[in-house]
CSV table of C-alpha atoms in Angstrom, one decimal:
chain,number,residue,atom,x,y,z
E,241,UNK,CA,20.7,-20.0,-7.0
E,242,UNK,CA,21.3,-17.2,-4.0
E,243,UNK,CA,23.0,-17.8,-1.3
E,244,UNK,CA,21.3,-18.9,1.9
E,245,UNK,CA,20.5,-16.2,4.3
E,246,UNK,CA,20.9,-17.7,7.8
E,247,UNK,CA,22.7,-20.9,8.9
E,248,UNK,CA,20.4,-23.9,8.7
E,249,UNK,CA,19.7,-25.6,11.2
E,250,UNK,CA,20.7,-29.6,12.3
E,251,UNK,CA,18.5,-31.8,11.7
E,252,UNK,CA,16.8,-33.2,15.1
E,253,UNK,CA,14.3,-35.7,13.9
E,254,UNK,CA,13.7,-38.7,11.5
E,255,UNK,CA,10.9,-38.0,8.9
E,256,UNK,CA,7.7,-39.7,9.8
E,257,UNK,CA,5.0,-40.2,7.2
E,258,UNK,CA,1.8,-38.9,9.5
E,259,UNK,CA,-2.0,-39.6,8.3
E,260,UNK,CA,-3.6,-36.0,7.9
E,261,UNK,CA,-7.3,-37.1,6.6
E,262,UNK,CA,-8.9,-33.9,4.9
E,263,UNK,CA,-5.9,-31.6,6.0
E,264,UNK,CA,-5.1,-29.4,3.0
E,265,UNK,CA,-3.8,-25.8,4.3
E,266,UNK,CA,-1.5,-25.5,6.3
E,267,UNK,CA,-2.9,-23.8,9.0
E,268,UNK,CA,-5.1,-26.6,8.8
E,269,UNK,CA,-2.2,-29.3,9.4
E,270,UNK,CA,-0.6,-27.1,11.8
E,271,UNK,CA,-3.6,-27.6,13.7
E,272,UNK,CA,-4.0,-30.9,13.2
E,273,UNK,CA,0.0,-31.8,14.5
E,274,UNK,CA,-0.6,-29.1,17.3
E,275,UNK,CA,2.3,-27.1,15.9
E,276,UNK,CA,3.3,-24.0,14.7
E,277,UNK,CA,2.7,-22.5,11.5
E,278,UNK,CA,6.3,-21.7,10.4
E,279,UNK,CA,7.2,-25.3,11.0
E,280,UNK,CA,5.2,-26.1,7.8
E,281,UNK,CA,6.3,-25.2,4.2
E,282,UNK,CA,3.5,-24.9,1.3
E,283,UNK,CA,3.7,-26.2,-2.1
E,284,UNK,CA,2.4,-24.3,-5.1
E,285,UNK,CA,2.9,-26.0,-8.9
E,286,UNK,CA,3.9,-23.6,-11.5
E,287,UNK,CA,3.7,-24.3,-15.2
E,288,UNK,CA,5.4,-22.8,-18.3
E,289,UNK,CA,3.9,-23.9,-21.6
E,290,UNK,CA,6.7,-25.3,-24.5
E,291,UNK,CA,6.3,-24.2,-28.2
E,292,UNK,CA,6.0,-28.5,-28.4
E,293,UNK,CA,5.3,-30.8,-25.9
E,294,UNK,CA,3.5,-30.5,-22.4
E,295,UNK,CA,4.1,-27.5,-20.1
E,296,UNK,CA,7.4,-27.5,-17.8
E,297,UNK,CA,7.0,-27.7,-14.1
E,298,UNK,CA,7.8,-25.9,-11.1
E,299,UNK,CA,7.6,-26.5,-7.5
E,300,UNK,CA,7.5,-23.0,-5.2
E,301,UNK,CA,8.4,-24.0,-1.8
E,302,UNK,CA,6.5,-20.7,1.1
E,303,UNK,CA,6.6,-21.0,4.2
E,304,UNK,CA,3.1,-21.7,5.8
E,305,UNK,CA,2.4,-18.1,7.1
E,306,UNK,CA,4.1,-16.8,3.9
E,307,UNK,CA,2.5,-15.5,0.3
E,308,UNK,CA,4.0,-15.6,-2.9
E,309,UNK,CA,4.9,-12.3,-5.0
E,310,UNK,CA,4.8,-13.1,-8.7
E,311,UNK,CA,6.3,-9.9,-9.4
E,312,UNK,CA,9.5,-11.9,-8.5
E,313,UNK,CA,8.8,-15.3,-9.8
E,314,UNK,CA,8.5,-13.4,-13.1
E,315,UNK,CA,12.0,-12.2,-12.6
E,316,UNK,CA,13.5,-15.6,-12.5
E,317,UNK,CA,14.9,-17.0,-15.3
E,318,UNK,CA,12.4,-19.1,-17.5
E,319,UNK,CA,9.5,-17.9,-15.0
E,320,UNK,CA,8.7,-15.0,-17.1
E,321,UNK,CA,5.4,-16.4,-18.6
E,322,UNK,CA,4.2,-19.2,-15.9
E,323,UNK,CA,1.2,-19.5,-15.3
E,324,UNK,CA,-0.1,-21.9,-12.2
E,325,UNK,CA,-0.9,-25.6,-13.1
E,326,UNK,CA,-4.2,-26.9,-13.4
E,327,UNK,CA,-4.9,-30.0,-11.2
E,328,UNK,CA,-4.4,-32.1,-14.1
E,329,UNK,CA,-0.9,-31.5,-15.0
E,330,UNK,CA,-0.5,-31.7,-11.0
E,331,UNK,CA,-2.1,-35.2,-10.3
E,332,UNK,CA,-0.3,-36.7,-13.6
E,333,UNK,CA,3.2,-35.3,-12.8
E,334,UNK,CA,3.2,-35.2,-8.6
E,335,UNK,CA,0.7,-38.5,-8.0
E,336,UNK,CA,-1.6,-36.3,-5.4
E,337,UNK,CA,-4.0,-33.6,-5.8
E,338,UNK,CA,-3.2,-30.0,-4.1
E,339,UNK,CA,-3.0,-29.9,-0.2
E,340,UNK,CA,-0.7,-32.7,-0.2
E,341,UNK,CA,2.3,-32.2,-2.3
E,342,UNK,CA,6.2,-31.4,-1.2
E,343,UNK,CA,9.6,-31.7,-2.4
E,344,UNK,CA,10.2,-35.2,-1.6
E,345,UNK,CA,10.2,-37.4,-3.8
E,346,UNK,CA,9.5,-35.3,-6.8
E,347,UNK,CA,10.2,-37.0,-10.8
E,348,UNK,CA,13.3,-35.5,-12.2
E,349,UNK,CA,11.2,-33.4,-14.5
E,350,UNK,CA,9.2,-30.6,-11.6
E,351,UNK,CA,12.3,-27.9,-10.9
E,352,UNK,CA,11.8,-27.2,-6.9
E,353,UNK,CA,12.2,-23.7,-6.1
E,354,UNK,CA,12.6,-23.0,-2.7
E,355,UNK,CA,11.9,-19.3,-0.6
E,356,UNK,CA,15.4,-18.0,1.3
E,357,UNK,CA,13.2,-18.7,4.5
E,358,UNK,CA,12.4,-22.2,3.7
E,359,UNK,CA,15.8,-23.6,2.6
E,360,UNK,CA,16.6,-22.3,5.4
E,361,UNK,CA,14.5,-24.7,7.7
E,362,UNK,CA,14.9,-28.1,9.0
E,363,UNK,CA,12.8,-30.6,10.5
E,364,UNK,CA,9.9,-29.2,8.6
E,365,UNK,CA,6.4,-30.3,7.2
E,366,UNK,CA,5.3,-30.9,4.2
E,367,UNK,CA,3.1,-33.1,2.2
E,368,UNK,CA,3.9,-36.6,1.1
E,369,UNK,CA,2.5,-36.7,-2.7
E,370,UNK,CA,-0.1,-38.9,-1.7
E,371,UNK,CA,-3.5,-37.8,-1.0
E,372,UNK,CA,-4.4,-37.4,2.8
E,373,UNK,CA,-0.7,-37.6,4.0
E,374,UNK,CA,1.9,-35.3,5.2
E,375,UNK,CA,5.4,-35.7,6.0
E,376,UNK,CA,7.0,-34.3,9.3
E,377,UNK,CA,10.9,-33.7,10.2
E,378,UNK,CA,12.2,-33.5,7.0
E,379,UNK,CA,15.3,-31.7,5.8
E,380,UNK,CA,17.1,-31.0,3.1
E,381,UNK,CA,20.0,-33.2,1.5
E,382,UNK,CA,18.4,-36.1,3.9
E,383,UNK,CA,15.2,-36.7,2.8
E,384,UNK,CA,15.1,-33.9,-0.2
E,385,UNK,CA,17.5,-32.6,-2.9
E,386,UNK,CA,18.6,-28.9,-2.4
E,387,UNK,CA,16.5,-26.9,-4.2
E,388,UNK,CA,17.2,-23.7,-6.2
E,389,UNK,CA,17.1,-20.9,-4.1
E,390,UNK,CA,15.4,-17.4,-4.6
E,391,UNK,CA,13.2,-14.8,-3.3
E,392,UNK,CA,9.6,-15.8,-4.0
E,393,UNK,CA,7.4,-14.1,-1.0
E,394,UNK,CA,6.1,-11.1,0.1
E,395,UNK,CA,8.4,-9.1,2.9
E,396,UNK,CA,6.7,-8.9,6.3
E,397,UNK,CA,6.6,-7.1,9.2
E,398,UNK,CA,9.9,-7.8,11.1
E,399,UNK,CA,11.7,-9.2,8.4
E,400,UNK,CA,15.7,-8.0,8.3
E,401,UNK,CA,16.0,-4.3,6.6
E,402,UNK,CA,17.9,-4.7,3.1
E,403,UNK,CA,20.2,-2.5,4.5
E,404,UNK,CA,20.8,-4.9,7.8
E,405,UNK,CA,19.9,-2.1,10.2
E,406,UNK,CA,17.1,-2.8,11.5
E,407,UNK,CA,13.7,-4.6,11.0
E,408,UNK,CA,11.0,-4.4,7.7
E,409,UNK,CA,7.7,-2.0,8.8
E,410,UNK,CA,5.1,-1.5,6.6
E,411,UNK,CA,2.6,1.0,6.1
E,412,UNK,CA,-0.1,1.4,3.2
E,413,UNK,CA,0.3,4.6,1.0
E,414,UNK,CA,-1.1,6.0,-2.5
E,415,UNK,CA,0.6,6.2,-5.3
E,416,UNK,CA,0.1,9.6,-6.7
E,417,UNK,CA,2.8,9.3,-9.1
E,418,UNK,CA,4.4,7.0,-11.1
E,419,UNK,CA,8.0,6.5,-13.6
E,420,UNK,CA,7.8,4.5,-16.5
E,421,UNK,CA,10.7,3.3,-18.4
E,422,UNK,CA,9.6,3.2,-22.2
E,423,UNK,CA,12.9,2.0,-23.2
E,424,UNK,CA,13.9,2.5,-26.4
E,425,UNK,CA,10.5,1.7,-28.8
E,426,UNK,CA,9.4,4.6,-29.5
E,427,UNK,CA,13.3,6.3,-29.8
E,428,UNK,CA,13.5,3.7,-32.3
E,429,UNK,CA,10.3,4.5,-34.1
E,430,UNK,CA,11.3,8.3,-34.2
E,431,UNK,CA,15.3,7.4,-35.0
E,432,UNK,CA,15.8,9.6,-32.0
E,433,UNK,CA,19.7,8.7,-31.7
E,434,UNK,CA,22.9,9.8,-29.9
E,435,UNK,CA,26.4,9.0,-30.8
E,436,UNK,CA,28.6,6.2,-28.2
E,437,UNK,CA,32.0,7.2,-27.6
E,438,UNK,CA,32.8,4.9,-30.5
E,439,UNK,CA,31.0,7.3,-32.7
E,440,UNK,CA,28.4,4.4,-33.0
E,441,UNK,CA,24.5,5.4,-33.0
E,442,UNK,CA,22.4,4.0,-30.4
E,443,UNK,CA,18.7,4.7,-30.0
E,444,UNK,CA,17.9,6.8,-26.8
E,445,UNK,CA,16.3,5.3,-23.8
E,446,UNK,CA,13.4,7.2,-23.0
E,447,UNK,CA,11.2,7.5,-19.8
E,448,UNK,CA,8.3,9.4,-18.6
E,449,UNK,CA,6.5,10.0,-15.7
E,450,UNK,CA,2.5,10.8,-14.4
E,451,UNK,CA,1.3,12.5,-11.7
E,452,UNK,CA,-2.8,11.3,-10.9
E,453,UNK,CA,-4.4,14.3,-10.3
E,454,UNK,CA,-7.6,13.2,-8.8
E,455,UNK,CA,-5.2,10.7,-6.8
E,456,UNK,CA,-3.8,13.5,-4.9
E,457,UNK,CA,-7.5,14.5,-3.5
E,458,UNK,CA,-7.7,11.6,-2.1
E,459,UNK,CA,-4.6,11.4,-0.9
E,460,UNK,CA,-4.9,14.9,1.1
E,461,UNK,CA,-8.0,13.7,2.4
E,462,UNK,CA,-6.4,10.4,4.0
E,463,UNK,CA,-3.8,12.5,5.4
E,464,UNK,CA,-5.9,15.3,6.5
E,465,UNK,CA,-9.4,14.2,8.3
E,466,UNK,CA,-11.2,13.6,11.4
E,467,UNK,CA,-14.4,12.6,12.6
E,468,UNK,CA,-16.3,16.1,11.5
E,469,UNK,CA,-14.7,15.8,8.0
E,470,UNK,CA,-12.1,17.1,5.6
E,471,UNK,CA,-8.9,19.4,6.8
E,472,UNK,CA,-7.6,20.6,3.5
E,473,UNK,CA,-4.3,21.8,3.1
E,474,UNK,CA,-4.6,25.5,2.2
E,475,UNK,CA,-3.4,25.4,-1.0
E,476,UNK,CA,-5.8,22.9,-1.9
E,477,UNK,CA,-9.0,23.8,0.5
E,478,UNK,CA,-12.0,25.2,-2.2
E,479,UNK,CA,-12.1,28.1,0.1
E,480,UNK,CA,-9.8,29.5,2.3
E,481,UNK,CA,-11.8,30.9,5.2
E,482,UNK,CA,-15.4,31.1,5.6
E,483,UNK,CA,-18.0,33.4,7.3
E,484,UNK,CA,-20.9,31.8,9.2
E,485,UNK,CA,-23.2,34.7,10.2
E,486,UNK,CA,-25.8,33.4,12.9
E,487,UNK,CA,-28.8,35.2,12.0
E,488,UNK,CA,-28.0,35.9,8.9
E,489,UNK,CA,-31.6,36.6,7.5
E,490,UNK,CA,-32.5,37.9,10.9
E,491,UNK,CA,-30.8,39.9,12.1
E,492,UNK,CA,-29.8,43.7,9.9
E,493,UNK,CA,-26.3,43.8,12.3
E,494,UNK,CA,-25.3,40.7,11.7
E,495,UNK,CA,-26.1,40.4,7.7
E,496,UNK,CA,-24.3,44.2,7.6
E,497,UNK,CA,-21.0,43.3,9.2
E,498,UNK,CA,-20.6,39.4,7.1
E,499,UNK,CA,-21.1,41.7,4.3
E,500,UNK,CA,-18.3,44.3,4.9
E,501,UNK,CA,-16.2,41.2,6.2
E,502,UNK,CA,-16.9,39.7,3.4
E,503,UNK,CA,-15.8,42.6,0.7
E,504,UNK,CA,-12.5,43.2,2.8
E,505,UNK,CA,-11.7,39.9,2.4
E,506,UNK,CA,-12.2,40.0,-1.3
E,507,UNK,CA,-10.1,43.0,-1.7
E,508,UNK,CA,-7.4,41.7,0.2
E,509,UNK,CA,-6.9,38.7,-2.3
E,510,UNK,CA,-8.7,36.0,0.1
E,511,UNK,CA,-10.7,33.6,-1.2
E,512,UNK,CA,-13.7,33.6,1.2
E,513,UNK,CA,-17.2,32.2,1.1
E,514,UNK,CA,-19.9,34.1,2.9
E,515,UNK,CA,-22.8,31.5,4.2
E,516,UNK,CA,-25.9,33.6,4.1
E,517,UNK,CA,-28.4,30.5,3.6
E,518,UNK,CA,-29.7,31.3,7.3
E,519,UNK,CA,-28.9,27.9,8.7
E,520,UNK,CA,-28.8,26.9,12.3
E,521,UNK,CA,-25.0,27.7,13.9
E,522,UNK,CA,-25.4,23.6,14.5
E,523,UNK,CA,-26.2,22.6,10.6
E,524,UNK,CA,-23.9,25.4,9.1
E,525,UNK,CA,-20.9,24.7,11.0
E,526,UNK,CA,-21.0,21.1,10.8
E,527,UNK,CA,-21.7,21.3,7.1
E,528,UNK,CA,-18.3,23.2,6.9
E,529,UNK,CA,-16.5,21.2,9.1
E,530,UNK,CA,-17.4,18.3,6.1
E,531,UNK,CA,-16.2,20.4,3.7
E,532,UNK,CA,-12.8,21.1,5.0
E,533,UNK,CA,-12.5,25.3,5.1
E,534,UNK,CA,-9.2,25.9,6.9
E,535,UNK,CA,-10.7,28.9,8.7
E,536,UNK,CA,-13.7,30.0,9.9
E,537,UNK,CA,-15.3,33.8,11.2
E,538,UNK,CA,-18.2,33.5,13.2
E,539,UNK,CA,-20.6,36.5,13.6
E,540,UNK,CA,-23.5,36.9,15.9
E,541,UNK,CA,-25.7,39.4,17.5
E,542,UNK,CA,-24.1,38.9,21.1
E,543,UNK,CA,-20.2,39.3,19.7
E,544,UNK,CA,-21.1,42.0,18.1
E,545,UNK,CA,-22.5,43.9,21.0
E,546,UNK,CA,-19.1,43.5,22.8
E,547,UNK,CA,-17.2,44.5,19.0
E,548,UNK,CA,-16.2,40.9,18.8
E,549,UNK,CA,-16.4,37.7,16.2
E,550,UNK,CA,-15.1,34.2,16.7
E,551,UNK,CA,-12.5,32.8,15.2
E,552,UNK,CA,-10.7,30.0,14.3
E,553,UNK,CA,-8.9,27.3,12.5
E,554,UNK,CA,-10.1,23.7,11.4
E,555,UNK,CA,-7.3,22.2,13.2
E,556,UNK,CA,-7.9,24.0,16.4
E,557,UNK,CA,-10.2,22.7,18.9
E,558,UNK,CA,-11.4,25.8,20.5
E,559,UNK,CA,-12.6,29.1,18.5
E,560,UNK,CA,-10.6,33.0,19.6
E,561,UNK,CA,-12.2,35.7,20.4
E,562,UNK,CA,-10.9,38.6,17.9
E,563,UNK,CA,-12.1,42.5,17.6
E,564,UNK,CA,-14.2,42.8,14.4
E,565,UNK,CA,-11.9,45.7,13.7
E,566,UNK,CA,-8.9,43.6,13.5
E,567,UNK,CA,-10.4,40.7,12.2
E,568,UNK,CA,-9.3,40.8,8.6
E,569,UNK,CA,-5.9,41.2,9.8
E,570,UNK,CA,-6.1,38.1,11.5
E,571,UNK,CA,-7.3,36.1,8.9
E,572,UNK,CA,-4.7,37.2,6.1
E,573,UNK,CA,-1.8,36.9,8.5
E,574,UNK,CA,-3.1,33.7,9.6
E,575,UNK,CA,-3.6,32.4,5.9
E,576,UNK,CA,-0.1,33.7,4.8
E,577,UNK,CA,1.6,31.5,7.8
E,578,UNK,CA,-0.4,28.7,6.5
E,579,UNK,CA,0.9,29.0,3.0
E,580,UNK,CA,4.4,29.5,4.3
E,581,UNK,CA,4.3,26.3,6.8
E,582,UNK,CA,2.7,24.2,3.6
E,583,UNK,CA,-0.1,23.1,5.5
């Protein structure tokens, strides 16, 4: 049993025995009594099957607006390998079907189990173990034995930090890596041993750890895009600038100076895609955009007349105009902060 978390509550109320015809949820019978949610507990019948006889039974006691974790049930003692009752073993050992069972009243034989935040609460609903009834201001030690007491539920938004300095917030992520703890199996297998400090052997406890390649993609991708598409990291970008020559197969300045662009790049160590597929500026750039090039050089016949090309980076909003002179300057120093800033 743990602790309670909060003081509970008076009780304020006698418990009533209310007719709740076809009420099963309990945002269904918090409806139905016009009252709030967290003013209603659910019941949900766990079963752990015996090497001989029928399977032992436990009552988990939510709160209405709450879900249950297994990951913890599993944790408690004797809860390792439940499984949930089947509706059967529920009718024979409660007397009702699901939607209206609860803690009162309960043969000696079903363990109740109760969340921190319900045996916590008084005056609350619950259902009556008989089929289209539920039972209202109820409390424990009254009108219900105290149950055991454990964390069974999912946190929620709000919820007290576990360090007591603040509130719970929580935010969806990827896991891109994982620990496991092999204990000491395979240790054993391989007699892979080191000596206590009472000389004794004992087999080593081993661990290891993955990293999901393919997860991280995806995870860069979540972190890094807009509506126009992808904005890789540099380190991870396929490319790390590209040249979109307008005119490409038209025009002989424009085709000569993404060439020699594209050849200083290369000698300088950047790894640059030339687009010389002759595409609209409106197609090519967009297709780019999708693809997530961190920096892009565009080259056209009017630029060019005044010795310029535009540049400029995926996360920028609005292109520079750079000498083609200096250009390749611009790019490699512009790629080298990248690298430096990690992004």
């Amino acid at each position: 049993s743990i602790a309670l978390i909060a003081q509970r509550a008076a009780p304020k109320e006698s418990m009533q025995k209310v007719a709740t015809p076809g009420q099963k949820r309990c945002e269904d019978v918090a409806q139905f009594l016009k009252m709030d949610l967290i003013r209603t507990i659910k019941s949900l019948v766990l079963a752990v099957d015996q090497e001989t006889g029928p399977a032992k039974l436990f009552m988990v006691l939510l709160r209405g607006d709450h879900e249950l974790n297994e990951i913890k049930v599993n944790k408690i003692a004797g809860l390792s390998a439940f499984r949930f009752a089947t509706d059967t073993e529920i009718l024979a050992a409660c007397g009702s079907p699901v939607g209206y069972l609860g803690p009162v009243g309960l043969p000696s034989s079903v363990q109740v189990i109760a969340d921190r935040t319900v045996a916590n609460m008084s005056d609350f609903v619950c259902g009556a173990n008989a089929e289209g009834f539920h039972l209202t201001g109820v409390n424990w030690g009254r009108d219900a034995p105290e149950p055991l007491v454990a964390d069974v539920r999912n946190a929620v938004v709000g919820d007290p930090s576990p360090d007591g300095k603040g509130t719970v917030e929580i935010c969806r992520g990827i896991e891109v890596g994982h620990v496991f703890q092999l204990g000491t199996r395979y240790s054993e297998a391989m007699k892979c041993t080191y000596l206590d400090e009472n000389g004794k052997a004992q087999a080593m406890v081993m661990g290891c750890y993955g990293i999901g390649v393919t997860r991280l993609l995806g995870a860069a991708i979540e972190q890094g895009h807009d509506e126009r598409g992808i904005i890789w990291p540099i380190s991870m970008a396929p490319f790390e600038v590209v040249i979109c020559p307008v005119g490409y197969d038209k025009s002989d300045a424009v085709r000569d100076a993404a060439n020699h662009l594209h050849q200083e790049l290369l000698a300088a160590g950047v790894d640059v895609v030339l687009d010389d597929r002759g595409e609209r500026p409106g197609a090519m750039f967009a297709d780019w955009e999708l693809i997530g090039v961190p920096y892009r050089v565009v080259i056209g016949e009017r630029g060019l007349k005044e010795g310029q090309v535009e540049f400029q980076g995926r996360r920028e909003s609005a292109a520079q105009l750079i000498p083609l002179t200096s250009i390749a300057q611009t790019i490699t120093t512009a790629i080298h902060t990248a690298k430096n800033n990690l992004i």
